[in-house]
PDB file of N, CA and C in Angstrom:
ATOM      1  N   UNK A  20    -217.059  36.701-161.340  1.00 67.00           N
ATOM      2  CA  UNK A  20    -215.945  37.003-160.478  1.00 67.00           C
ATOM      3  C   UNK A  20    -215.531  38.983-160.686  1.00 67.00           C
ATOM      4  N   UNK A  21    -214.294  38.715-160.024  1.00 73.00           N
ATOM      5  CA  UNK A  21    -213.926  39.804-159.636  1.00 73.00           C
ATOM      6  C   UNK A  21    -212.834  39.460-160.202  1.00 73.00           C
ATOM      7  N   UNK A  22    -212.373  40.760-161.263  1.00 85.00           N
ATOM      8  CA  UNK A  22    -211.349  40.493-162.375  1.00 85.00           C
ATOM      9  C   UNK A  22    -210.714  41.284-162.338  1.00 85.00           C
ATOM     10  N   UNK A  23    -210.416  42.118-160.915  1.00 85.00           N
ATOM     11  CA  UNK A  23    -209.753  42.967-160.732  1.00 85.00           C
ATOM     12  C   UNK A  23    -209.691  44.539-161.602  1.00 85.00           C
ATOM     13  N   UNK A  24    -208.192  44.700-162.025  1.00 94.00           N
ATOM     14  CA  UNK A  24    -207.694  45.269-163.314  1.00 94.00           C
ATOM     15  C   UNK A  24    -207.932  44.871-164.486  1.00 94.00           C
ATOM     16  N   UNK A  25    -208.278  43.999-164.453  1.00 96.00           N
ATOM     17  CA  UNK A  25    -207.721  42.932-165.776  1.00 96.00           C
ATOM     18  C   UNK A  25    -209.226  43.370-166.981  1.00 96.00           C
ATOM     19  N   UNK A  26    -209.062  43.218-168.659  1.00 96.00           N
ATOM     20  CA  UNK A  26    -210.100  43.146-169.075  1.00 96.00           C
ATOM     21  C   UNK A  26    -210.435  41.982-169.759  1.00 96.00           C
ATOM     22  N   UNK A  27    -211.104  41.083-169.310  1.00 97.00           N
ATOM     23  CA  UNK A  27    -211.490  39.975-169.699  1.00 97.00           C
ATOM     24  C   UNK A  27    -212.704  39.638-170.521  1.00 97.00           C
ATOM     25  N   UNK A  28    -213.158  38.497-171.125  1.00 96.00           N
ATOM     26  CA  UNK A  28    -213.516  38.378-172.244  1.00 96.00           C
ATOM     27  C   UNK A  28    -214.028  37.081-172.720  1.00 96.00           C
ATOM     28  N   UNK A  29    -215.325  36.567-172.158  1.00 95.00           N
ATOM     29  CA  UNK A  29    -215.853  34.473-171.674  1.00 95.00           C
ATOM     30  C   UNK A  29    -216.126  34.729-173.288  1.00 95.00           C
ATOM     31  N   UNK A  30    -215.934  33.413-174.611  1.00 96.00           N
ATOM     32  CA  UNK A  30    -216.992  33.160-174.953  1.00 96.00           C
ATOM     33  C   UNK A  30    -217.311  31.464-175.153  1.00 96.00           C
ATOM     34  N   UNK A  31    -218.040  30.745-176.264  1.00 94.00           N
ATOM     35  CA  UNK A  31    -218.149  29.427-176.469  1.00 94.00           C
ATOM     36  C   UNK A  31    -218.074  29.149-177.301  1.00 94.00           C
ATOM     37  N   UNK A  32    -216.450  28.545-177.303  1.00 94.00           N
ATOM     38  CA  UNK A  32    -216.088  27.645-179.143  1.00 94.00           C
ATOM     39  C   UNK A  32    -217.720  27.400-179.782  1.00 94.00           C
ATOM     40  N   UNK A  33    -217.446  27.400-181.003  1.00 94.00           N
ATOM     41  CA  UNK A  33    -218.265  27.121-182.108  1.00 94.00           C
ATOM     42  C   UNK A  33    -219.214  25.575-181.624  1.00 94.00           C
ATOM     43  N   UNK A  34    -218.209  24.938-181.064  1.00 89.00           N
ATOM     44  CA  UNK A  34    -218.682  23.261-181.590  1.00 89.00           C
ATOM     45  C   UNK A  34    -219.553  22.924-179.705  1.00 89.00           C
ATOM     46  N   UNK A  35    -218.694  24.191-179.107  1.00 88.00           N
ATOM     47  CA  UNK A  35    -218.916  23.953-177.707  1.00 88.00           C
ATOM     48  C   UNK A  35    -218.661  23.048-176.646  1.00 88.00           C
ATOM     49  N   UNK A  36    -217.497  22.860-177.351  1.00 90.00           N
ATOM     50  CA  UNK A  36    -217.086  22.167-175.717  1.00 90.00           C
ATOM     51  C   UNK A  36    -215.894  22.732-174.864  1.00 90.00           C
ATOM     52  N   UNK A  37    -215.708  24.269-175.861  1.00 94.00           N
ATOM     53  CA  UNK A  37    -213.653  25.046-175.316  1.00 94.00           C
ATOM     54  C   UNK A  37    -214.558  26.228-174.852  1.00 94.00           C
ATOM     55  N   UNK A  38    -213.773  26.701-173.806  1.00 95.00           N
ATOM     56  CA  UNK A  38    -214.129  27.661-173.352  1.00 95.00           C
ATOM     57  C   UNK A  38    -213.205  29.034-173.863  1.00 95.00           C
ATOM     58  N   UNK A  39    -213.382  29.927-174.456  1.00 97.00           N
ATOM     59  CA  UNK A  39    -212.628  30.746-174.493  1.00 97.00           C
ATOM     60  C   UNK A  39    -211.992  32.363-173.539  1.00 97.00           C
ATOM     61  N   UNK A  40    -211.227  31.959-173.391  1.00 97.00           N
ATOM     62  CA  UNK A  40    -211.073  33.293-172.225  1.00 97.00           C
ATOM     63  C   UNK A  40    -209.616  34.092-173.034  1.00 97.00           C
ATOM     64  N   UNK A  41    -210.257  35.997-173.110  1.00 98.00           N
ATOM     65  CA  UNK A  41    -209.459  36.893-173.988  1.00 98.00           C
ATOM     66  C   UNK A  41    -209.230  37.363-172.371  1.00 98.00           C
ATOM     67  N   UNK A  42    -207.465  37.730-171.906  1.00 97.00           N
ATOM     68  CA  UNK A  42    -207.827  38.753-170.471  1.00 97.00           C
ATOM     69  C   UNK A  42    -206.442  39.471-171.172  1.00 97.00           C
ATOM     70  N   UNK A  43    -206.283  40.616-170.200  1.00 97.00           N
ATOM     71  CA  UNK A  43    -205.195  41.966-171.196  1.00 97.00           C
ATOM     72  C   UNK A  43    -205.430  42.361-169.522  1.00 97.00           C
ATOM     73  N   UNK A  44    -204.181  42.224-169.489  1.00 96.00           N
ATOM     74  CA  UNK A  44    -203.714  43.066-167.875  1.00 96.00           C
ATOM     75  C   UNK A  44    -202.519  44.204-168.570  1.00 96.00           C
ATOM     76  N   UNK A  45    -203.567  45.164-168.689  1.00 95.00           N
ATOM     77  CA  UNK A  45    -202.286  46.577-168.733  1.00 95.00           C
ATOM     78  C   UNK A  45    -201.429  48.141-167.980  1.00 95.00           C
ATOM     79  N   UNK A  46    -201.748  46.348-166.277  1.00 96.00           N
ATOM     80  CA  UNK A  46    -200.982  47.108-165.689  1.00 96.00           C
ATOM     81  C   UNK A  46    -199.846  46.976-165.429  1.00 96.00           C
ATOM     82  N   UNK A  47    -199.055  47.634-164.425  1.00 95.00           N
ATOM     83  CA  UNK A  47    -197.713  46.656-164.521  1.00 95.00           C
ATOM     84  C   UNK A  47    -197.802  45.931-162.788  1.00 95.00           C
ATOM     85  N   UNK A  48    -199.088  45.437-162.663  1.00 96.00           N
ATOM     86  CA  UNK A  48    -199.108  44.507-161.531  1.00 96.00           C
ATOM     87  C   UNK A  48    -199.625  42.726-162.219  1.00 96.00           C
ATOM     88  N   UNK A  49    -199.354  41.907-161.590  1.00 96.00           N
ATOM     89  CA  UNK A  49    -199.606  40.641-161.747  1.00 96.00           C
ATOM     90  C   UNK A  49    -200.517  40.657-161.250  1.00 96.00           C
ATOM     91  N   UNK A  50    -201.502  39.759-161.399  1.00 96.00           N
ATOM     92  CA  UNK A  50    -202.591  39.284-161.106  1.00 96.00           C
ATOM     93  C   UNK A  50    -202.956  37.505-161.616  1.00 96.00           C
ATOM     94  N   UNK A  51    -203.391  37.056-160.180  1.00 95.00           N
ATOM     95  CA  UNK A  51    -203.947  36.045-160.302  1.00 95.00           C
ATOM     96  C   UNK A  51    -205.476  36.042-161.003  1.00 95.00           C
ATOM     97  N   UNK A  52    -206.053  35.356-161.461  1.00 95.00           N
ATOM     98  CA  UNK A  52    -207.195  34.811-161.860  1.00 95.00           C
ATOM     99  C   UNK A  52    -208.103  33.213-161.886  1.00 95.00           C
ATOM    100  N   UNK A  53    -209.112  33.797-161.253  1.00 93.00           N
ATOM    101  CA  UNK A  53    -209.995  32.514-161.045  1.00 93.00           C
ATOM    102  C   UNK A  53    -211.022  32.011-162.329  1.00 93.00           C
ATOM    103  N   UNK A  54    -210.911  31.214-162.970  1.00 93.00           N
ATOM    104  CA  UNK A  54    -212.302  31.160-163.831  1.00 93.00           C
ATOM    105  C   UNK A  54    -213.211  30.261-163.709  1.00 93.00           C
ATOM    106  N   UNK A  55    -213.947  29.897-163.310  1.00 91.00           N
ATOM    107  CA  UNK A  55    -215.259  29.110-162.852  1.00 91.00           C
ATOM    108  C   UNK A  55    -215.636  28.786-164.088  1.00 91.00           C
ATOM    109  N   UNK A  56    -216.599  27.709-163.634  1.00 88.00           N
ATOM    110  CA  UNK A  56    -217.671  27.414-164.426  1.00 88.00           C
ATOM    111  C   UNK A  56    -218.641  26.041-164.565  1.00 88.00           C
ATOM    112  N   UNK A  57    -219.714  26.509-165.496  1.00 84.00           N
ATOM    113  CA  UNK A  57    -220.742  25.518-164.407  1.00 84.00           C
ATOM    114  C   UNK A  57    -220.758  24.195-165.792  1.00 84.00           C
ATOM    115  N   UNK A  58    -219.306  23.899-165.179  1.00 83.00           N
ATOM    116  CA  UNK A  58    -219.322  22.334-166.757  1.00 83.00           C
ATOM    117  C   UNK A  58    -218.909  21.019-165.479  1.00 83.00           C
ATOM    118  N   UNK A  59    -218.631  19.789-166.332  1.00 85.00           N
ATOM    119  CA  UNK A  59    -218.704  19.128-165.456  1.00 85.00           C
ATOM    120  C   UNK A  59    -217.701  18.727-165.435  1.00 85.00           C
ATOM    121  N   UNK A  60    -216.601  19.425-165.726  1.00 87.00           N
ATOM    122  CA  UNK A  60    -214.790  19.341-164.554  1.00 87.00           C
ATOM    123  C   UNK A  60    -214.152  19.325-166.294  1.00 87.00           C
ATOM    124  N   UNK A  61    -212.517  19.910-166.050  1.00 92.00           N
ATOM    125  CA  UNK A  61    -211.790  20.067-166.894  1.00 92.00           C
ATOM    126  C   UNK A  61    -211.037  19.673-168.158  1.00 92.00           C
ATOM    127  N   UNK A  62    -211.307  18.856-169.014  1.00 92.00           N
ATOM    128  CA  UNK A  62    -209.889  18.112-169.328  1.00 92.00           C
ATOM    129  C   UNK A  62    -208.764  18.391-170.166  1.00 92.00           C
ATOM    130  N   UNK A  63    -208.498  19.863-170.378  1.00 93.00           N
ATOM    131  CA  UNK A  63    -207.528  20.264-170.345  1.00 93.00           C
ATOM    132  C   UNK A  63    -206.913  21.850-170.409  1.00 93.00           C
ATOM    133  N   UNK A  64    -206.258  22.549-170.488  1.00 95.00           N
ATOM    134  CA  UNK A  64    -205.911  24.273-169.933  1.00 95.00           C
ATOM    135  C   UNK A  64    -204.677  24.518-171.299  1.00 95.00           C
ATOM    136  N   UNK A  65    -204.860  25.220-171.832  1.00 96.00           N
ATOM    137  CA  UNK A  65    -203.813  26.323-172.472  1.00 96.00           C
ATOM    138  C   UNK A  65    -204.000  26.998-172.405  1.00 96.00           C
ATOM    139  N   UNK A  66    -202.974  28.033-172.001  1.00 98.00           N
ATOM    140  CA  UNK A  66    -202.507  30.203-171.802  1.00 98.00           C
ATOM    141  C   UNK A  66    -201.453  30.341-173.108  1.00 98.00           C
ATOM    142  N   UNK A  67    -201.967  30.977-173.677  1.00 98.00           N
ATOM    143  CA  UNK A  67    -200.616  31.172-174.333  1.00 98.00           C
ATOM    144  C   UNK A  67    -201.032  32.743-174.915  1.00 98.00           C
ATOM    145  N   UNK A  68    -199.796  33.941-174.513  1.00 97.00           N
ATOM    146  CA  UNK A  68    -200.162  35.623-173.569  1.00 97.00           C
ATOM    147  C   UNK A  68    -198.548  36.036-174.524  1.00 97.00           C
ATOM    148  N   UNK A  69    -198.399  37.218-174.821  1.00 96.00           N
ATOM    149  CA  UNK A  69    -197.643  37.792-175.037  1.00 96.00           C
ATOM    150  C   UNK A  69    -197.662  38.677-173.664  1.00 96.00           C
ATOM    151  N   UNK A  70    -196.261  39.073-173.585  1.00 92.00           N
ATOM    152  CA  UNK A  70    -195.383  39.897-171.993  1.00 92.00           C
ATOM    153  C   UNK A  70    -194.440  40.554-172.172  1.00 92.00           C
ATOM    154  N   UNK A  71    -194.607  41.465-173.020  1.00 90.00           N
ATOM    155  CA  UNK A  71    -193.172  42.501-173.064  1.00 90.00           C
ATOM    156  C   UNK A  71    -192.019  42.496-172.023  1.00 90.00           C
ATOM    157  N   UNK A  72    -193.230  42.813-170.934  1.00 88.00           N
ATOM    158  CA  UNK A  72    -192.587  43.641-169.362  1.00 88.00           C
ATOM    159  C   UNK A  72    -192.411  45.298-169.558  1.00 88.00           C
ATOM    160  N   UNK A  73    -192.961  45.815-170.549  1.00 89.00           N
ATOM    161  CA  UNK A  73    -192.721  47.274-170.120  1.00 89.00           C
ATOM    162  C   UNK A  73    -194.240  47.167-171.736  1.00 89.00           C
ATOM    163  N   UNK A  74    -193.821  48.912-171.647  1.00 89.00           N
ATOM    164  CA  UNK A  74    -194.914  49.311-173.163  1.00 89.00           C
ATOM    165  C   UNK A  74    -193.813  49.469-174.275  1.00 89.00           C
ATOM    166  N   UNK A  75    -193.016  50.239-173.943  1.00 91.00           N
ATOM    167  CA  UNK A  75    -191.950  50.247-175.073  1.00 91.00           C
ATOM    168  C   UNK A  75    -190.937  49.305-175.659  1.00 91.00           C
ATOM    169  N   UNK A  76    -191.382  48.273-175.204  1.00 92.00           N
ATOM    170  CA  UNK A  76    -190.405  47.348-175.586  1.00 92.00           C
ATOM    171  C   UNK A  76    -190.700  46.938-177.049  1.00 92.00           C
ATOM    172  N   UNK A  77    -189.793  46.348-177.940  1.00 93.00           N
ATOM    173  CA  UNK A  77    -190.537  46.437-179.216  1.00 93.00           C
ATOM    174  C   UNK A  77    -189.533  44.831-179.731  1.00 93.00           C
ATOM    175  N   UNK A  78    -189.474  44.063-181.123  1.00 94.00           N
ATOM    176  CA  UNK A  78    -188.556  43.340-181.627  1.00 94.00           C
ATOM    177  C   UNK A  78    -187.225  44.122-182.456  1.00 94.00           C
ATOM    178  N   UNK A  79    -186.002  43.422-182.191  1.00 94.00           N
ATOM    179  CA  UNK A  79    -185.229  44.438-183.053  1.00 94.00           C
ATOM    180  C   UNK A  79    -184.248  43.480-183.744  1.00 94.00           C
ATOM    181  N   UNK A  80    -183.539  43.681-184.397  1.00 95.00           N
ATOM    182  CA  UNK A  80    -181.890  42.519-184.929  1.00 95.00           C
ATOM    183  C   UNK A  80    -181.445  42.765-183.917  1.00 95.00           C
ATOM    184  N   UNK A  81    -181.080  43.180-182.546  1.00 94.00           N
ATOM    185  CA  UNK A  81    -180.428  42.753-181.746  1.00 94.00           C
ATOM    186  C   UNK A  81    -181.682  41.660-180.500  1.00 94.00           C
ATOM    187  N   UNK A  82    -182.492  42.053-180.694  1.00 93.00           N
ATOM    188  CA  UNK A  82    -183.024  41.158-179.675  1.00 93.00           C
ATOM    189  C   UNK A  82    -185.086  40.817-180.410  1.00 93.00           C
ATOM    190  N   UNK A  83    -184.580  39.865-181.226  1.00 92.00           N
ATOM    191  CA  UNK A  83    -185.931  38.919-182.489  1.00 92.00           C
ATOM    192  C   UNK A  83    -187.197  38.942-181.543  1.00 92.00           C
ATOM    193  N   UNK A  84    -187.070  38.142-180.373  1.00 91.00           N
ATOM    194  CA  UNK A  84    -187.969  38.424-179.155  1.00 91.00           C
ATOM    195  C   UNK A  84    -187.949  38.424-177.914  1.00 91.00           C
ATOM    196  N   UNK A  85    -188.063  40.074-178.664  1.00 91.00           N
ATOM    197  CA  UNK A  85    -188.498  40.424-177.761  1.00 91.00           C
ATOM    198  C   UNK A  85    -190.002  40.624-177.065  1.00 91.00           C
ATOM    199  N   UNK A  86    -191.217  40.455-177.606  1.00 93.00           N
ATOM    200  CA  UNK A  86    -192.191  40.089-178.124  1.00 93.00           C
ATOM    201  C   UNK A  86    -192.119  39.493-178.309  1.00 93.00           C
ATOM    202  N   UNK A  87    -192.437  38.105-177.644  1.00 93.00           N
ATOM    203  CA  UNK A  87    -192.580  36.319-178.189  1.00 93.00           C
ATOM    204  C   UNK A  87    -193.591  35.986-177.218  1.00 93.00           C
ATOM    205  N   UNK A  88    -194.055  35.029-178.197  1.00 96.00           N
ATOM    206  CA  UNK A  88    -195.749  33.916-178.019  1.00 96.00           C
ATOM    207  C   UNK A  88    -195.402  33.500-176.885  1.00 96.00           C
ATOM    208  N   UNK A  89    -195.783  33.464-175.816  1.00 96.00           N
ATOM    209  CA  UNK A  89    -194.990  32.242-174.362  1.00 96.00           C
ATOM    210  C   UNK A  89    -196.782  31.651-174.409  1.00 96.00           C
ATOM    211  N   UNK A  90    -196.472  30.669-173.592  1.00 97.00           N
ATOM    212  CA  UNK A  90    -196.960  29.476-173.266  1.00 97.00           C
ATOM    213  C   UNK A  90    -197.155  28.744-171.709  1.00 97.00           C
ATOM    214  N   UNK A  91    -198.187  29.060-171.150  1.00 94.00           N
ATOM    215  CA  UNK A  91    -197.993  28.228-169.609  1.00 94.00           C
ATOM    216  C   UNK A  91    -199.087  27.602-169.093  1.00 94.00           C
ATOM    217  N   UNK A  92    -199.261  27.325-167.926  1.00 90.00           N
ATOM    218  CA  UNK A  92    -200.280  25.541-168.120  1.00 90.00           C
ATOM    219  C   UNK A  92    -201.003  26.467-166.725  1.00 90.00           C
ATOM    220  N   UNK A  93    -202.084  26.693-167.290  1.00 96.00           N
ATOM    221  CA  UNK A  93    -203.205  27.056-165.821  1.00 96.00           C
ATOM    222  C   UNK A  93    -203.047  25.656-164.757  1.00 96.00           C
ATOM    223  N   UNK A  94    -202.985  25.764-162.931  1.00 93.00           N
ATOM    224  CA  UNK A  94    -203.544  25.104-162.165  1.00 93.00           C
ATOM    225  C   UNK A  94    -205.236  25.188-162.493  1.00 93.00           C
ATOM    226  N   UNK A  95    -205.599  23.710-162.161  1.00 92.00           N
ATOM    227  CA  UNK A  95    -206.627  22.809-162.204  1.00 92.00           C
ATOM    228  C   UNK A  95    -207.429  22.301-161.233  1.00 92.00           C
ATOM    229  N   UNK A  96    -208.711  22.827-160.250  1.00 88.00           N
ATOM    230  CA  UNK A  96    -208.812  21.948-159.559  1.00 88.00           C
ATOM    231  C   UNK A  96    -210.451  21.919-159.692  1.00 88.00           C
ATOM    232  N   UNK A  97    -210.946  20.969-159.842  1.00 81.00           N
ATOM    233  CA  UNK A  97    -212.290  20.290-160.498  1.00 81.00           C
ATOM    234  C   UNK A  97    -212.559  21.043-161.935  1.00 81.00           C
ATOM    235  N   UNK A  98    -213.276  22.119-161.123  1.00 85.00           N
ATOM    236  CA  UNK A  98    -214.212  23.400-162.128  1.00 85.00           C
ATOM    237  C   UNK A  98    -213.463  24.841-162.054  1.00 85.00           C
ATOM    238  N   UNK A  99    -212.388  24.654-161.634  1.00 92.00           N
ATOM    239  CA  UNK A  99    -211.892  26.182-161.419  1.00 92.00           C
ATOM    240  C   UNK A  99    -209.926  25.866-161.972  1.00 92.00           C
ATOM    241  N   UNK A 100    -210.305  26.967-162.708  1.00 95.00           N
ATOM    242  CA  UNK A 100    -208.721  27.063-163.564  1.00 95.00           C
ATOM    243  C   UNK A 100    -208.433  28.507-163.051  1.00 95.00           C
ATOM    244  N   UNK A 101    -206.736  28.198-162.792  1.00 95.00           N
ATOM    245  CA  UNK A 101    -206.629  29.488-161.704  1.00 95.00           C
ATOM    246  C   UNK A 101    -205.037  30.166-162.784  1.00 95.00           C
ATOM    247  N   UNK A 102    -205.000  31.805-163.262  1.00 95.00           N
ATOM    248  CA  UNK A 102    -203.917  31.333-164.070  1.00 95.00           C
ATOM    249  C   UNK A 102    -203.483  32.685-163.385  1.00 95.00           C
ATOM    250  N   UNK A 103    -202.067  32.646-163.609  1.00 96.00           N
ATOM    251  CA  UNK A 103    -201.456  33.862-163.450  1.00 96.00           C
ATOM    252  C   UNK A 103    -201.032  35.019-164.227  1.00 96.00           C
ATOM    253  N   UNK A 104    -201.647  35.447-164.581  1.00 96.00           N
ATOM    254  CA  UNK A 104    -201.391  36.969-164.964  1.00 96.00           C
ATOM    255  C   UNK A 104    -200.472  38.091-165.059  1.00 96.00           C
ATOM    256  N   UNK A 105    -199.585  38.208-166.018  1.00 96.00           N
ATOM    257  CA  UNK A 105    -197.974  38.789-166.035  1.00 96.00           C
ATOM    258  C   UNK A 105    -198.644  40.611-166.225  1.00 96.00           C
ATOM    259  N   UNK A 106    -197.488  41.212-165.536  1.00 96.00           N
ATOM    260  CA  UNK A 106    -197.863  42.592-166.379  1.00 96.00           C
ATOM    261  C   UNK A 106    -198.262  43.262-167.705  1.00 96.00           C
ATOM    262  N   UNK A 107    -198.160  43.862-168.280  1.00 96.00           N
ATOM    263  CA  UNK A 107    -198.761  44.210-169.619  1.00 96.00           C
ATOM    264  C   UNK A 107    -198.785  43.488-170.857  1.00 96.00           C
ATOM    265  N   UNK A 108    -199.828  42.571-170.167  1.00 96.00           N
ATOM    266  CA  UNK A 108    -199.890  41.143-171.160  1.00 96.00           C
ATOM    267  C   UNK A 108    -201.073  41.443-172.053  1.00 96.00           C
ATOM    268  N   UNK A 109    -201.537  40.165-172.934  1.00 97.00           N
ATOM    269  CA  UNK A 109    -202.492  39.936-173.879  1.00 97.00           C
ATOM    270  C   UNK A 109    -202.355  38.132-173.902  1.00 97.00           C
ATOM    271  N   UNK A 110    -203.707  37.558-173.416  1.00 98.00           N
ATOM    272  CA  UNK A 110    -203.831  36.526-173.838  1.00 98.00           C
ATOM    273  C   UNK A 110    -204.796  35.657-174.322  1.00 98.00           C
ATOM    274  N   UNK A 111    -205.100  34.608-174.703  1.00 98.00           N
ATOM    275  CA  UNK A 111    -206.165  33.190-174.506  1.00 98.00           C
ATOM    276  C   UNK A 111    -205.944  32.284-174.167  1.00 98.00           C
ATOM    277  N   UNK A 112    -206.744  32.171-173.101  1.00 98.00           N
ATOM    278  CA  UNK A 112    -206.918  31.276-172.182  1.00 98.00           C
ATOM    279  C   UNK A 112    -208.148  30.014-172.558  1.00 98.00           C
ATOM    280  N   UNK A 113    -208.023  28.477-172.919  1.00 97.00           N
ATOM    281  CA  UNK A 113    -208.426  27.942-173.595  1.00 97.00           C
ATOM    282  C   UNK A 113    -208.554  26.614-172.471  1.00 97.00           C
ATOM    283  N   UNK A 114    -210.469  26.490-172.425  1.00 95.00           N
ATOM    284  CA  UNK A 114    -210.626  25.716-171.149  1.00 95.00           C
ATOM    285  C   UNK A 114    -211.112  24.418-171.674  1.00 95.00           C
ATOM    286  N   UNK A 115    -210.696  23.320-172.482  1.00 94.00           N
ATOM    287  CA  UNK A 115    -211.655  22.494-172.675  1.00 94.00           C
ATOM    288  C   UNK A 115    -212.361  21.512-171.613  1.00 94.00           C
ATOM    289  N   UNK A 116    -213.489  21.644-171.914  1.00 91.00           N
ATOM    290  CA  UNK A 116    -214.959  20.586-171.151  1.00 91.00           C
ATOM    291  C   UNK A 116    -214.734  19.177-171.316  1.00 91.00           C
ATOM    292  N   UNK A 117    -215.029  18.897-170.179  1.00 87.00           N
ATOM    293  CA  UNK A 117    -214.900  17.084-169.966  1.00 87.00           C
ATOM    294  C   UNK A 117    -216.767  17.223-170.706  1.00 87.00           C
ATOM    295  N   UNK A 118    -217.214  16.097-171.220  1.00 77.00           N
ATOM    296  CA  UNK A 118    -218.044  15.618-171.434  1.00 77.00           C
ATOM    297  C   UNK A 118    -219.081  14.451-170.709  1.00 77.00           C
TER     298      UNK A 118
END
């Protein structure tokens, strides 16, 4: 589908149960990404990402969590997962398929 300005790579886990979607947004704009698949349904989803909000952000003694791992819950509708992708972010979406 249309990934807009996002860099997206999708793989299947070794056990064949999970779809792994790596997403990078190197722009200053948020995006919505729809992931659909040829599966029977979705058992669960998890999105872990880093989104510091700017390119020059760094952890420091004053702000130890300026760049920290965040979690989000994508929305699911049957065989479609919708993910909100923050600006300047990189993350991994894990989709556990139903069998």
